[in-house]
Every structure is written in structure tokens, then in C-alpha cells.
JSON list of C-alpha atoms and ligand atoms in Angstrom, two decimals:
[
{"chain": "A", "resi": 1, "resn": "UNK", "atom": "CA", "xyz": [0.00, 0.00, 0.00]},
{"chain": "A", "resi": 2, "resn": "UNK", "atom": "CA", "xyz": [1.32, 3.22, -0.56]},
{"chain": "A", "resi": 3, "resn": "UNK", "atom": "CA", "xyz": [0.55, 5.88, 1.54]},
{"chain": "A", "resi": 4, "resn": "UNK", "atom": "CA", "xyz": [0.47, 9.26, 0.61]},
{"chain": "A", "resi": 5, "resn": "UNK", "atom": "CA", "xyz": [2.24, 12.34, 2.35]},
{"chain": "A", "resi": 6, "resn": "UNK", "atom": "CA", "xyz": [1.00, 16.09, 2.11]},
{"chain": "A", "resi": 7, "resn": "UNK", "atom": "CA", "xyz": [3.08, 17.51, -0.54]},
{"chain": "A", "resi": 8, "resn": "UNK", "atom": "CA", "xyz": [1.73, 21.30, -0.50]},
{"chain": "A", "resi": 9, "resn": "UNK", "atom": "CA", "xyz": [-0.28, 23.35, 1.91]},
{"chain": "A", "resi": 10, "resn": "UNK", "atom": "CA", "xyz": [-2.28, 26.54, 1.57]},
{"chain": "A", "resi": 11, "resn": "UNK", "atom": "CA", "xyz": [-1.00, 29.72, 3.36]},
{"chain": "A", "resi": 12, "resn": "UNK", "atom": "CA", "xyz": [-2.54, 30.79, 6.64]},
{"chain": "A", "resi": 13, "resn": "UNK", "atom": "CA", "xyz": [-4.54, 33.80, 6.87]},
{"chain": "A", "resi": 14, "resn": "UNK", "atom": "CA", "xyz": [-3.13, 35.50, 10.65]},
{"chain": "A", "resi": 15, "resn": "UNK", "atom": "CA", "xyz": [-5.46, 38.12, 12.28]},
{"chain": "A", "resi": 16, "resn": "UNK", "atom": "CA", "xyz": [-3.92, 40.27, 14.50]},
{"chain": "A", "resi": 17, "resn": "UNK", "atom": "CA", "xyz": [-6.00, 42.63, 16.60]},
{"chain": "A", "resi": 18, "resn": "UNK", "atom": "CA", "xyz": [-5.40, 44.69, 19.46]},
{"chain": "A", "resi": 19, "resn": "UNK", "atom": "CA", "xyz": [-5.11, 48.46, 20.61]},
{"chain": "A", "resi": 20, "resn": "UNK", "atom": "CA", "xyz": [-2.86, 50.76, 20.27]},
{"chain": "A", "resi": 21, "resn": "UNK", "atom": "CA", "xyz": [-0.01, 50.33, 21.90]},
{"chain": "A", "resi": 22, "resn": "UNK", "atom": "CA", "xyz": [-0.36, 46.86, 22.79]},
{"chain": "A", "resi": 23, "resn": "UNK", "atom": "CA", "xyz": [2.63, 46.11, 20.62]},
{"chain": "A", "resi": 24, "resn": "UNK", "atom": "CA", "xyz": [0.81, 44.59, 17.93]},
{"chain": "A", "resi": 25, "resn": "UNK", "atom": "CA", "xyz": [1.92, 46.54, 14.60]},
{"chain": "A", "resi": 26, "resn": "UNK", "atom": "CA", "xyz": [5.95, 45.61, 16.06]},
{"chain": "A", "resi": 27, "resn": "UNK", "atom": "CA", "xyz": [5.22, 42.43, 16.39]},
{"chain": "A", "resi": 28, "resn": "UNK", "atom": "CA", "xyz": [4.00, 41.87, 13.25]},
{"chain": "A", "resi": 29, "resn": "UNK", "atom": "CA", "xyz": [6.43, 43.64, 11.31]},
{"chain": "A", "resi": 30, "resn": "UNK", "atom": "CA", "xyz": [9.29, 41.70, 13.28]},
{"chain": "A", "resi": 31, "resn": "UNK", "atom": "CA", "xyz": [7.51, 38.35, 11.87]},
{"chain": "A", "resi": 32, "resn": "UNK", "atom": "CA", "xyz": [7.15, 39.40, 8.80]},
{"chain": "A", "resi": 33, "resn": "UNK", "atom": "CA", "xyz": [10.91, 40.59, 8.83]},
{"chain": "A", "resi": 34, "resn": "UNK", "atom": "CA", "xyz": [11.62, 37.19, 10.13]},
{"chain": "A", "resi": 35, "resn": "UNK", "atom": "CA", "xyz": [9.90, 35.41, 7.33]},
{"chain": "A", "resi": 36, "resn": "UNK", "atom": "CA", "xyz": [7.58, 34.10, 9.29]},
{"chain": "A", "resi": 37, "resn": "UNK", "atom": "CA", "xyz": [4.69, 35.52, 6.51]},
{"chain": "A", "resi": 38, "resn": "UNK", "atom": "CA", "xyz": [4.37, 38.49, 4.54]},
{"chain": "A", "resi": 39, "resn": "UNK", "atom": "CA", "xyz": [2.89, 41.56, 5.62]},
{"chain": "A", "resi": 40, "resn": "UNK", "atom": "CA", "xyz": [-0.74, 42.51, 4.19]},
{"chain": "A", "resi": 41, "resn": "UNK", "atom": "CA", "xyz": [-0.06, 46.28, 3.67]},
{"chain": "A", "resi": 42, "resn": "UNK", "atom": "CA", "xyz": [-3.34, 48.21, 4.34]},
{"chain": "A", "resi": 43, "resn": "UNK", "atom": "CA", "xyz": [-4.49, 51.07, 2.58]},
{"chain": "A", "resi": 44, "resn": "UNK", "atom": "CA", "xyz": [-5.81, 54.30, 4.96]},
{"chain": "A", "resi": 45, "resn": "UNK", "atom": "CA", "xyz": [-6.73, 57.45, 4.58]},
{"chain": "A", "resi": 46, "resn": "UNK", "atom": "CA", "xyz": [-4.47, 58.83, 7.79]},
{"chain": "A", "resi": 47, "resn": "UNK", "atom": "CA", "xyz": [-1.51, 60.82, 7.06]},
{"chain": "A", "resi": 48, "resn": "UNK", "atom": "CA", "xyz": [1.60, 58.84, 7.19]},
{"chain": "A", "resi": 49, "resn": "UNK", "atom": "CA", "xyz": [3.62, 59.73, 10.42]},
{"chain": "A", "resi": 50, "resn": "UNK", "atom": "CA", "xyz": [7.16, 60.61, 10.69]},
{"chain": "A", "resi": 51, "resn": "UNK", "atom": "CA", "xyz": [9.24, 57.90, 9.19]},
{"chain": "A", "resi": 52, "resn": "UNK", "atom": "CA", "xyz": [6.31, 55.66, 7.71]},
{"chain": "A", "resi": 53, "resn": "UNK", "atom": "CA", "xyz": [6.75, 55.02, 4.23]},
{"chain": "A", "resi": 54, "resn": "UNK", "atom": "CA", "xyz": [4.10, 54.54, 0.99]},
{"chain": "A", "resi": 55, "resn": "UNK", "atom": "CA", "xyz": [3.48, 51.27, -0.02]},
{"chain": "A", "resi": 56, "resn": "UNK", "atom": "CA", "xyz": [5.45, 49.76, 3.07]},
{"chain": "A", "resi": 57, "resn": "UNK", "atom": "CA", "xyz": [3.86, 50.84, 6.16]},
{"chain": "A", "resi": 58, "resn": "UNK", "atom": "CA", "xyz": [0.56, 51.82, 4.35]},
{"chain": "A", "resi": 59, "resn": "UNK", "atom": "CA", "xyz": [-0.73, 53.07, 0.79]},
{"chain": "A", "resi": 60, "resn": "UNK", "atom": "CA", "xyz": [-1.73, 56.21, 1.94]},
{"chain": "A", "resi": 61, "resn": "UNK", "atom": "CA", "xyz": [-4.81, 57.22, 0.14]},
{"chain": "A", "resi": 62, "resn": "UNK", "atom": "CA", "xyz": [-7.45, 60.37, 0.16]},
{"chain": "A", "resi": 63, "resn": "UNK", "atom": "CA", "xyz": [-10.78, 59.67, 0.65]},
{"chain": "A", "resi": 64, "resn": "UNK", "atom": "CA", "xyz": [-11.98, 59.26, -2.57]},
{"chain": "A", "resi": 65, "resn": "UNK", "atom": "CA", "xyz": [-9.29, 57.17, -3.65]},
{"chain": "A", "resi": 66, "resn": "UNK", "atom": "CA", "xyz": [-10.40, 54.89, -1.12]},
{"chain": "A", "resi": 67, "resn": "UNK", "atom": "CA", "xyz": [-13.96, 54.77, -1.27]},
{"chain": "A", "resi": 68, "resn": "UNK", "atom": "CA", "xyz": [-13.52, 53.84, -5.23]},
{"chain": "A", "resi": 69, "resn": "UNK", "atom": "CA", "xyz": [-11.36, 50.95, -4.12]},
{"chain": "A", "resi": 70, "resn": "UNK", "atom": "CA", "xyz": [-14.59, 49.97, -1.97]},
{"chain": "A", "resi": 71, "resn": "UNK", "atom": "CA", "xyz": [-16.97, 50.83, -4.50]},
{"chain": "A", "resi": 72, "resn": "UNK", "atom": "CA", "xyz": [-14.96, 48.63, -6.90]},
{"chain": "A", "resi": 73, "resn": "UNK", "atom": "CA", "xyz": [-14.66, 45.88, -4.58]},
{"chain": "A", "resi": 74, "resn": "UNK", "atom": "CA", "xyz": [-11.16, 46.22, -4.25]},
{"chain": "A", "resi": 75, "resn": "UNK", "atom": "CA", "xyz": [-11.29, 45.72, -0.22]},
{"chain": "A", "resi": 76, "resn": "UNK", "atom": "CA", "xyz": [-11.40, 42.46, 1.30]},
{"chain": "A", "resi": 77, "resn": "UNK", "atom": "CA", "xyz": [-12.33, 44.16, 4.91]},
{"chain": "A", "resi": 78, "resn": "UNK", "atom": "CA", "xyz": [-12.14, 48.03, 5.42]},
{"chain": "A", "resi": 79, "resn": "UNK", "atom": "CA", "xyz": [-13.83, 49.77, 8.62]},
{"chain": "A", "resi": 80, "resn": "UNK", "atom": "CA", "xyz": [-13.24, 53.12, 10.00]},
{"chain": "A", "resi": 81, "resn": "UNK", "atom": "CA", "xyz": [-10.70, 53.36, 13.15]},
{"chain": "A", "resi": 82, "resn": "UNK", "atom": "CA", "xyz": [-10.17, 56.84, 15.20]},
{"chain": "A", "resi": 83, "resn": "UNK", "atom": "CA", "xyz": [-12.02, 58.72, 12.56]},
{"chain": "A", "resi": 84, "resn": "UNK", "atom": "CA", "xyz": [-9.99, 57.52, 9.34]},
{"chain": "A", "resi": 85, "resn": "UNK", "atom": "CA", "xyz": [-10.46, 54.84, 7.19]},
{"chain": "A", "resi": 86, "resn": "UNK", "atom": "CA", "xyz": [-8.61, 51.35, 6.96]},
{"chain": "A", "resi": 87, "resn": "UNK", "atom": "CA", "xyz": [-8.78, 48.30, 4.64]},
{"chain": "A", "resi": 88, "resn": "UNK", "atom": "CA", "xyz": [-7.12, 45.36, 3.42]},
{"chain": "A", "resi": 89, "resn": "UNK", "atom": "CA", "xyz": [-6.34, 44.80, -0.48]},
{"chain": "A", "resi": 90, "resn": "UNK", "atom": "CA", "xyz": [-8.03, 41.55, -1.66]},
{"chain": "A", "resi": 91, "resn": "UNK", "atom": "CA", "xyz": [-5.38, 41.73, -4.08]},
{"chain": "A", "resi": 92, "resn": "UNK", "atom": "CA", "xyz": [-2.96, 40.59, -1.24]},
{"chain": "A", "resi": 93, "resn": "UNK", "atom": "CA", "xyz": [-4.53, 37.69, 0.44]},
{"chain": "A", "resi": 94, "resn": "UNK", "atom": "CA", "xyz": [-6.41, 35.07, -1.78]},
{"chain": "A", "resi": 95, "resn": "UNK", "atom": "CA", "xyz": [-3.31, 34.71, -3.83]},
{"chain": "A", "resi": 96, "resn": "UNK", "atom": "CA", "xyz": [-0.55, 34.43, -1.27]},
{"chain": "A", "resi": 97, "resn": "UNK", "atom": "CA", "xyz": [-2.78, 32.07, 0.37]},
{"chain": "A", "resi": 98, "resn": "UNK", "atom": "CA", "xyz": [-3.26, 29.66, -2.66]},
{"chain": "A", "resi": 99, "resn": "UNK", "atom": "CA", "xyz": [0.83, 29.44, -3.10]},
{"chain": "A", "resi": 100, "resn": "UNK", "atom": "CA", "xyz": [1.12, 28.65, 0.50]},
{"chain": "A", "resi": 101, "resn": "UNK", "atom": "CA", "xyz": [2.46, 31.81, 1.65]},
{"chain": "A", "resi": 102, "resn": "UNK", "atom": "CA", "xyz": [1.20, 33.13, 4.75]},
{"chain": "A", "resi": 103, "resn": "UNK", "atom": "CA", "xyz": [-0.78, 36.27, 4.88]},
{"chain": "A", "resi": 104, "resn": "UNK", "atom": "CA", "xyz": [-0.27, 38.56, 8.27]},
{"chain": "A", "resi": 105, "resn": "UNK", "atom": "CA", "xyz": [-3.16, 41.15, 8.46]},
{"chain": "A", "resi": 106, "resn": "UNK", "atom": "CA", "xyz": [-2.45, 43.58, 11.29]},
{"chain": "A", "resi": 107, "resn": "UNK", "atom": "CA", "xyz": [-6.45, 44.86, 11.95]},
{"chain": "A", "resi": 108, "resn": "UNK", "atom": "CA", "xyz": [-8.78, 46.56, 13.92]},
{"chain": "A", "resi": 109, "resn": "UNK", "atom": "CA", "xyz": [-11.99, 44.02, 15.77]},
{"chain": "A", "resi": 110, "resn": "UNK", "atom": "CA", "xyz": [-14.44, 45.79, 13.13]},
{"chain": "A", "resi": 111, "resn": "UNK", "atom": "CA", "xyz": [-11.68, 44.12, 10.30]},
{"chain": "A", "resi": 112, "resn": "UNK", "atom": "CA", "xyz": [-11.49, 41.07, 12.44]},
{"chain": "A", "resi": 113, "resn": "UNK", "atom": "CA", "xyz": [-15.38, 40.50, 12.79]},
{"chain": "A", "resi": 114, "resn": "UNK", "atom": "CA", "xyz": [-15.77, 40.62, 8.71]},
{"chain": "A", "resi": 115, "resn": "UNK", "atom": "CA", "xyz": [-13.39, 38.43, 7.91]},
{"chain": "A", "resi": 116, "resn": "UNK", "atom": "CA", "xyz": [-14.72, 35.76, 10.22]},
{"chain": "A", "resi": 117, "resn": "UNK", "atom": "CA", "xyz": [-17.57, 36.39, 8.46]},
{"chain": "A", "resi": 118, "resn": "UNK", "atom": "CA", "xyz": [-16.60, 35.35, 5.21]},
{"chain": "A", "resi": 119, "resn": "UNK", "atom": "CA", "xyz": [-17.98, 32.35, 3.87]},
{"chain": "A", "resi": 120, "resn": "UNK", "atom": "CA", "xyz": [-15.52, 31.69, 1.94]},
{"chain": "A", "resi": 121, "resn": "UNK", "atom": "CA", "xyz": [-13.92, 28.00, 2.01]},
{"chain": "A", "resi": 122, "resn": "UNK", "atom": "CA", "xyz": [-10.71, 28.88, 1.20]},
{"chain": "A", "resi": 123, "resn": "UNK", "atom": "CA", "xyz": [-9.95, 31.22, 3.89]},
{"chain": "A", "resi": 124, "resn": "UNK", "atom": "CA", "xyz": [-12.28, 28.98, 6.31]},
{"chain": "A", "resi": 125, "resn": "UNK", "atom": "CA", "xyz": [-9.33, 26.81, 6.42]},
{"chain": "A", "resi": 126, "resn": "UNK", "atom": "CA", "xyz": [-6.68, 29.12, 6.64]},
{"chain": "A", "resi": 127, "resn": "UNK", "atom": "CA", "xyz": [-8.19, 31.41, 8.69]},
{"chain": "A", "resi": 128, "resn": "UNK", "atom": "CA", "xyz": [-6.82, 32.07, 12.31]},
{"chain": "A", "resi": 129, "resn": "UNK", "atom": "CA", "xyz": [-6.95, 35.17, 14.98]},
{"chain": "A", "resi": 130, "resn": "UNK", "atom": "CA", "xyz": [-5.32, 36.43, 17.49]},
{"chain": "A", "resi": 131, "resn": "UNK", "atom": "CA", "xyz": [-5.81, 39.33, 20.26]},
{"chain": "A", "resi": 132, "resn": "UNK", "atom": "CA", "xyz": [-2.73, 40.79, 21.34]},
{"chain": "A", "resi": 133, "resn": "UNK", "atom": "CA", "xyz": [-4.02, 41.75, 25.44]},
{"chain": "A", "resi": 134, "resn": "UNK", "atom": "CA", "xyz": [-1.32, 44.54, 27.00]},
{"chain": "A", "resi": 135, "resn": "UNK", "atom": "CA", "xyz": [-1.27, 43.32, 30.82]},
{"chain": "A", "resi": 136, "resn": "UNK", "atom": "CA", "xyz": [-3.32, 46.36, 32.02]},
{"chain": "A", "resi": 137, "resn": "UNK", "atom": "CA", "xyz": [-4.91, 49.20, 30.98]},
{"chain": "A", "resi": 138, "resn": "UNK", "atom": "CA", "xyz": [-2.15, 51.67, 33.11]},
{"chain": "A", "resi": 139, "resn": "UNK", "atom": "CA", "xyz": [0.69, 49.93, 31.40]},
{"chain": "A", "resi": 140, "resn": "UNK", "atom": "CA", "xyz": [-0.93, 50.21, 28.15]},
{"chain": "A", "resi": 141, "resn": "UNK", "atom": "CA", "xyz": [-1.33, 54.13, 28.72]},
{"chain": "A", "resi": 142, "resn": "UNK", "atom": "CA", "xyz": [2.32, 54.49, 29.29]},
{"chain": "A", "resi": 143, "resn": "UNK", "atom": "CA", "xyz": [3.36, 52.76, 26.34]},
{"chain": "A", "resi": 144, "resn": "UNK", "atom": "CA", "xyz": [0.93, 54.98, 24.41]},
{"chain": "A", "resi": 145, "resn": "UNK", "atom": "CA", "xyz": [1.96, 58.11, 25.56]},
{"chain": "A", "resi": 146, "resn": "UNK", "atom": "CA", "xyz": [6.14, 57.05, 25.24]},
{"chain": "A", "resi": 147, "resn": "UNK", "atom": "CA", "xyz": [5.18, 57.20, 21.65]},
{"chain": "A", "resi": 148, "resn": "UNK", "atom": "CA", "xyz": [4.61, 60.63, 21.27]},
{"chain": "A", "resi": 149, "resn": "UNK", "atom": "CA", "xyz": [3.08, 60.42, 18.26]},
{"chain": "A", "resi": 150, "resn": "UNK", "atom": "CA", "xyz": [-0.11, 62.13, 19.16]},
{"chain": "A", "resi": 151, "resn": "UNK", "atom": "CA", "xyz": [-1.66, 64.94, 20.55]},
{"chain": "A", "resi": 152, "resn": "UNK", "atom": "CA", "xyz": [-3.70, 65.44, 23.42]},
{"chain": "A", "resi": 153, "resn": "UNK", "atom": "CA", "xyz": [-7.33, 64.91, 21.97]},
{"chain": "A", "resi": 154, "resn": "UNK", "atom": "CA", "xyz": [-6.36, 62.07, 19.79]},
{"chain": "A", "resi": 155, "resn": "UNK", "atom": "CA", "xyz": [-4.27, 60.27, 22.54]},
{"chain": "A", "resi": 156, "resn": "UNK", "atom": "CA", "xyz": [-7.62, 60.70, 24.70]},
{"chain": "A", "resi": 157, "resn": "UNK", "atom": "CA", "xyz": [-9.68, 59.44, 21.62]},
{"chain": "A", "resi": 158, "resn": "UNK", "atom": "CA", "xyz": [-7.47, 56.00, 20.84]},
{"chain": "A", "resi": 159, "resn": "UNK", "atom": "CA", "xyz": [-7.09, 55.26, 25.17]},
{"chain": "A", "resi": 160, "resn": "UNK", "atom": "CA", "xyz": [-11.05, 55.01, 25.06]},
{"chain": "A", "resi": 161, "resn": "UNK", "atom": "CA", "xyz": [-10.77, 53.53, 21.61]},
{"chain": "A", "resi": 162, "resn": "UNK", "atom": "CA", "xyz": [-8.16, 50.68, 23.22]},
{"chain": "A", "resi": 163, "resn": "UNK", "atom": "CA", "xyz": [-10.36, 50.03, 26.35]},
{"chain": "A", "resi": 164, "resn": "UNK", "atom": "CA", "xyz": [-13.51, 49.33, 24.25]},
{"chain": "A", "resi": 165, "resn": "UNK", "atom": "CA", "xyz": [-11.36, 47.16, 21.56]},
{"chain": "A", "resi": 166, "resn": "UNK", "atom": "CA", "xyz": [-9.74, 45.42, 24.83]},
{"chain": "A", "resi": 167, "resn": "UNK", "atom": "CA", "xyz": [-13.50, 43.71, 25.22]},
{"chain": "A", "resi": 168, "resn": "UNK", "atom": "CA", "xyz": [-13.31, 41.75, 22.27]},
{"chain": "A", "resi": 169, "resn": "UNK", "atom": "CA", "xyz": [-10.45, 39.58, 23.58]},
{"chain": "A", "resi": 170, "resn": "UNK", "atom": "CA", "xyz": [-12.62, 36.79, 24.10]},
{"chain": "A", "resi": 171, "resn": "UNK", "atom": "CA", "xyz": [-13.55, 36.39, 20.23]},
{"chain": "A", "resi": 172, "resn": "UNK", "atom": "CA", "xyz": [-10.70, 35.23, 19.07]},
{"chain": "A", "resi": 173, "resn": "UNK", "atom": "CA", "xyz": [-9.11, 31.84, 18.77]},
{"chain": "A", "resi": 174, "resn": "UNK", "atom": "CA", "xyz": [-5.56, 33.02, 20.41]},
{"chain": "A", "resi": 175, "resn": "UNK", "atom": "CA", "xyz": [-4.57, 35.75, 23.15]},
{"chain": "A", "resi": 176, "resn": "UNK", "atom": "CA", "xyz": [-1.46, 36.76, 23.54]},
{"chain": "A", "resi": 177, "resn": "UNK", "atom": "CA", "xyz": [-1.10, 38.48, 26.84]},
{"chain": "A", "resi": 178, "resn": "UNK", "atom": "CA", "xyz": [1.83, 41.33, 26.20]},
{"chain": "A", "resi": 179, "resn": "UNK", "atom": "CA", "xyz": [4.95, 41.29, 28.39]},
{"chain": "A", "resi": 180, "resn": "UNK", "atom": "CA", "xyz": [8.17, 41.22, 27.06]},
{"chain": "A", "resi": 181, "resn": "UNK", "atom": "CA", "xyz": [8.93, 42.47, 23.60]},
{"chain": "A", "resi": 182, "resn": "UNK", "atom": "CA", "xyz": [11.27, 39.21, 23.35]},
{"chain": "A", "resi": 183, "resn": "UNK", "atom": "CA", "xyz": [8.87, 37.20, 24.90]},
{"chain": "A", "resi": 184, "resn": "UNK", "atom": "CA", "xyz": [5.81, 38.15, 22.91]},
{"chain": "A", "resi": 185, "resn": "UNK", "atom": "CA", "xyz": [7.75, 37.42, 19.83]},
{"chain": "A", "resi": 186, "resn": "UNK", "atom": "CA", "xyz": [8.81, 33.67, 20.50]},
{"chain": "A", "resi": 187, "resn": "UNK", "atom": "CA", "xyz": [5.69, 32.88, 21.83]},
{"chain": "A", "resi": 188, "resn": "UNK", "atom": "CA", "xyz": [3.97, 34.41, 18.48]},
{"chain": "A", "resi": 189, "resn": "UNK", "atom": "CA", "xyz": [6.83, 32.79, 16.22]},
{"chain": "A", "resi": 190, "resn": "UNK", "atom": "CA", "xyz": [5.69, 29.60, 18.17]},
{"chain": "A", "resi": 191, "resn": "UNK", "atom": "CA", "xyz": [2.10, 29.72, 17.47]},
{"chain": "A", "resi": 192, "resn": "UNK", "atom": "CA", "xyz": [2.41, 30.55, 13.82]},
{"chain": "A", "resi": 193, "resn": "UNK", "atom": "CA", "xyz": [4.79, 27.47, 13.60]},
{"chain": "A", "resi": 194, "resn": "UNK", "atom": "CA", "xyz": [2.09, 25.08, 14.96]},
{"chain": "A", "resi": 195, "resn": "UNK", "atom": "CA", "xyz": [-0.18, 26.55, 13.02]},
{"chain": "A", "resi": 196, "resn": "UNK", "atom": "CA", "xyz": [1.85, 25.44, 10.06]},
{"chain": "A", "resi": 197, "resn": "UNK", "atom": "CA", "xyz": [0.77, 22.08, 10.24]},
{"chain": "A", "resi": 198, "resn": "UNK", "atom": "CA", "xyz": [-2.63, 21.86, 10.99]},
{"chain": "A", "resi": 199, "resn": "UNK", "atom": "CA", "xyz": [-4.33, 19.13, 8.35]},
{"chain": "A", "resi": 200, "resn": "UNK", "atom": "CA", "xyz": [-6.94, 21.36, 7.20]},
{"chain": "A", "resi": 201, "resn": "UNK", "atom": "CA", "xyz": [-4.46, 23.04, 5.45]},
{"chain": "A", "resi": 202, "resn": "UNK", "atom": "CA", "xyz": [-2.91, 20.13, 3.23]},
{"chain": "A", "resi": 203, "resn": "UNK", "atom": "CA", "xyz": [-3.75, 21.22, -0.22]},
{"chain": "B", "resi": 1, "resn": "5GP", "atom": "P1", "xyz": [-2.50, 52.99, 13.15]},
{"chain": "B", "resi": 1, "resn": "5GP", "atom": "O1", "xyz": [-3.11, 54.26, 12.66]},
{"chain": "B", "resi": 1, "resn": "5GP", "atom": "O2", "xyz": [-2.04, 53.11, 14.58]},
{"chain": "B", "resi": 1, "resn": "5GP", "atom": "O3", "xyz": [-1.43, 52.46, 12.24]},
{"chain": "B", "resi": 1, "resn": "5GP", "atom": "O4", "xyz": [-3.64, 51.88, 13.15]},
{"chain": "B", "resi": 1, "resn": "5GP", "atom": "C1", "xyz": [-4.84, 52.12, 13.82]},
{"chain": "B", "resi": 1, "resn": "5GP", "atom": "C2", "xyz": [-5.67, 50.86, 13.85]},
{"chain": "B", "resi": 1, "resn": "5GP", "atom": "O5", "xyz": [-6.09, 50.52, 12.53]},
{"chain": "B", "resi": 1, "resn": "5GP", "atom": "C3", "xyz": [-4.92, 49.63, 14.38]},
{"chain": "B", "resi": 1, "resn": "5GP", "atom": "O6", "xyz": [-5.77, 48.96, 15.29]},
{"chain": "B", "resi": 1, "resn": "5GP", "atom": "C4", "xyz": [-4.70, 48.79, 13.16]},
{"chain": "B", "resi": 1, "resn": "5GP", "atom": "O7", "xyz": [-4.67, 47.42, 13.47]},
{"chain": "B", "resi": 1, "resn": "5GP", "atom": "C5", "xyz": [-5.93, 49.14, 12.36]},
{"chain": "B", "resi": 1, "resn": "5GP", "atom": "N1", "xyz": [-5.78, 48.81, 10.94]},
{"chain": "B", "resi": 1, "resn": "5GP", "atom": "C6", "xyz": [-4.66, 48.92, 10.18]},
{"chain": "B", "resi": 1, "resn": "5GP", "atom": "N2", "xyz": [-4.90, 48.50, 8.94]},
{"chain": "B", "resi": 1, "resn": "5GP", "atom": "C7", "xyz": [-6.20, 48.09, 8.91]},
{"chain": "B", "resi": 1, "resn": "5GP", "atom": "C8", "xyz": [-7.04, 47.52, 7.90]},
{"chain": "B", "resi": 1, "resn": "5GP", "atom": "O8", "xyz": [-6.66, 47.30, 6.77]},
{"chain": "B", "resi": 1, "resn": "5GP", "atom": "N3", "xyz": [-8.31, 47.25, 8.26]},
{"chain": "B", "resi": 1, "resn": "5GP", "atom": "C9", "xyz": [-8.79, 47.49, 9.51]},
{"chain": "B", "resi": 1, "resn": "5GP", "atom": "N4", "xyz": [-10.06, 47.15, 9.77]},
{"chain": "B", "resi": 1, "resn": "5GP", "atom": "N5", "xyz": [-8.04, 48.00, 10.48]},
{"chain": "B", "resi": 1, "resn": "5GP", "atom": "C10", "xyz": [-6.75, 48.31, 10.19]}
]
């Protein structure tokens, strides 16, 4: 008898969700970096802060430019997060995920709640999510404000943004309770890696 051995697999589609400041965007981008998946670059219509580059950290777009990607059906997801919009490029998933290449998607819950919507099989099996919890909402406030990044109302605005996303936790398949930076990253490395070989994902 000869028995046959998985010779391909599809990609896995990795939600990430969690507030700002949790630690979330680094951690992705230190995956990715890692080759642990590629990145799913996100279009918004925020204005690129100091250092963030076009086509790498986001495609920054206006407001019309975006809503004709969404009135094309360009987005996979898109939702709107501390008063600007965000979506993800269908153009960047499906395919990576049919050549086995795993897709990272660094999202908001809104993001996170359509895609676990989607009926399609495909991304059914690929499909996995994970909340990235920072270990208390104090700790979480001094991380934000070490950034620096914002001013005073829209600090205010994304703090009562991250406490309402911080409710969601319990949604998702994986969380990942923030503590060290080095920590958080082999224990995410880790999980991706099992993830790997899950059966449903033998193509
Ligand atoms: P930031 O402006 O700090 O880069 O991101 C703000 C929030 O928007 C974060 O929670 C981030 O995960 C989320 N976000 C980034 N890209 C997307 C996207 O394509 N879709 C959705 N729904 N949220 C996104």
C-alpha cells in the first residue's frame, strides 16, 4: 500500500488585533521581517507619520481614492478606526494564500469581525486570529503616551478607543497576553509554527 504524504499546503490567513499600543503593529512587522509571513499592507486614509513610508507601512490614500477601491470591490475588509479609514487589499490575500504563503493582516476588531464572516472555504481553512491583550490598561497608557506620536485629543480618543477594543479579547481563537517584547515574539513565532501544520491546510 502506498501511503500518501502532504506535498503542499495553503497559506494561513493570521489576524492580528489589538489596541494601540499593545505592541501589535511591532510584532508583526518583526515576523514578517523574520519570514515568518508576509505583511498585508493596508491602505488608509491617515496621514503617514514621521518615518512611515508609501506602499510599506501603508498606501496612503485620500478619501476618494479609497472609497472607489470599496466601490470597486477592491477591499477584502475596510472599517473606519479613530475617525480615518482602513482596509485590506483583496489583491494581497487570496493569492498568497493559494501558493502557500502566509498572509499577516495587522487589523482593527471591526476588520477582524468581517473576515470571520466570510464564507468563503478557502480562507475557512486558513483562517486564524489572534488578540494581542497589553497586561493592564495603566501599562498600556504608558506605552501609548512614550510614543509621542499624538496629541492630546487624539491620545484621549485612541485610550477610550483601546479600552472598548480590549473587550473583544474573548472572540478570538488566540490571546497573547503582552509582556516582554522578546517574549511576545517567540511565543507568536511559536504559534504561527504550529499553526503550520494543521491538516486542514494540506492542499
Ligand atoms: P495605526 O493608525 O495606529 O497604524 O492603526 C490604527 C488601527 O487601525 C490599528 O488597530 C490597526 O490594526 C488598524 N488597521 C490597520 N490596517 C487596517 C485595515 O486594513 N483594516 C482594519 N479594519 N483596520 C486596520
Amino acid at each position: 500500500m502506498i501511503v500518501q504524504t502532504p506535498q503542499n499546503r495553503l497559506g494561513l490567513l493570521i489576524v492580528v488585533s489589538g489596541p494601540s499600543g499593545s505592541g501589535k503593529t511591532t510584532l508583526c512587522r518583526k515576523a514578517c521581517e523574520a519570514g515568518e509571513a508576509v505583511f498585508s499592507v493596508s491602505c488608509t486614509t491617515r496621514s503617514p507619520r514621521p518615518g512611515e513610508v508609501d506602499g510599506k507601512d501603508y498606501f496612503f490614500l485620500t478619501e476618494t481614492e479609497f472609497l472607489a477601491k470599496v466601490e470597486r470591490g477592491e477591499l477584502f475588509e475596510h472599517a473606519k478606526v479613530h475617525n480615518h479609514w482602513y482596509g485590506t487589499l483583496k489583491s494581497h490575500v487570496f493569492a498568497n494564500l493559494q501558493r502557500g504563503v502566509d498572509v499577516l493582516l495587522d487589523i482593527d476588531v471591526q476588520g477582524a469581525v468581517q473576515v470571520r464572516a466570510c464564507e468563503d472555504e478557502l480562507l475557512k481553512k486558513c483562517f486564524l486570529d489572534v488578540f494581542i491583550l497589553p497586561p493592564s490598561v495603566e501599562e498600556l497608557r504608558s506605552r501609548l503616551s512614550g510614543r509621542g506620536t499624538e496629541d492630546p485629543a487624539s491620545f484621549e480618543l485612541r485610550m477610550a478607543n483601546a479600552v472598548a477594543e480590549m473587550e473583544h479579547w474573548p472572540r478570538y481563537d488566540y490571546t497573547l497576553v503582552s509582556s516582554t517584547r522578546e517574549e511576545d515574539e517567540a511565543r507568536f513565532r511559536a504559534l504561527i509554527k504550529a499553526e503550520r501544520m494543521r491538516t486542514s491546510l494540506v492542499a
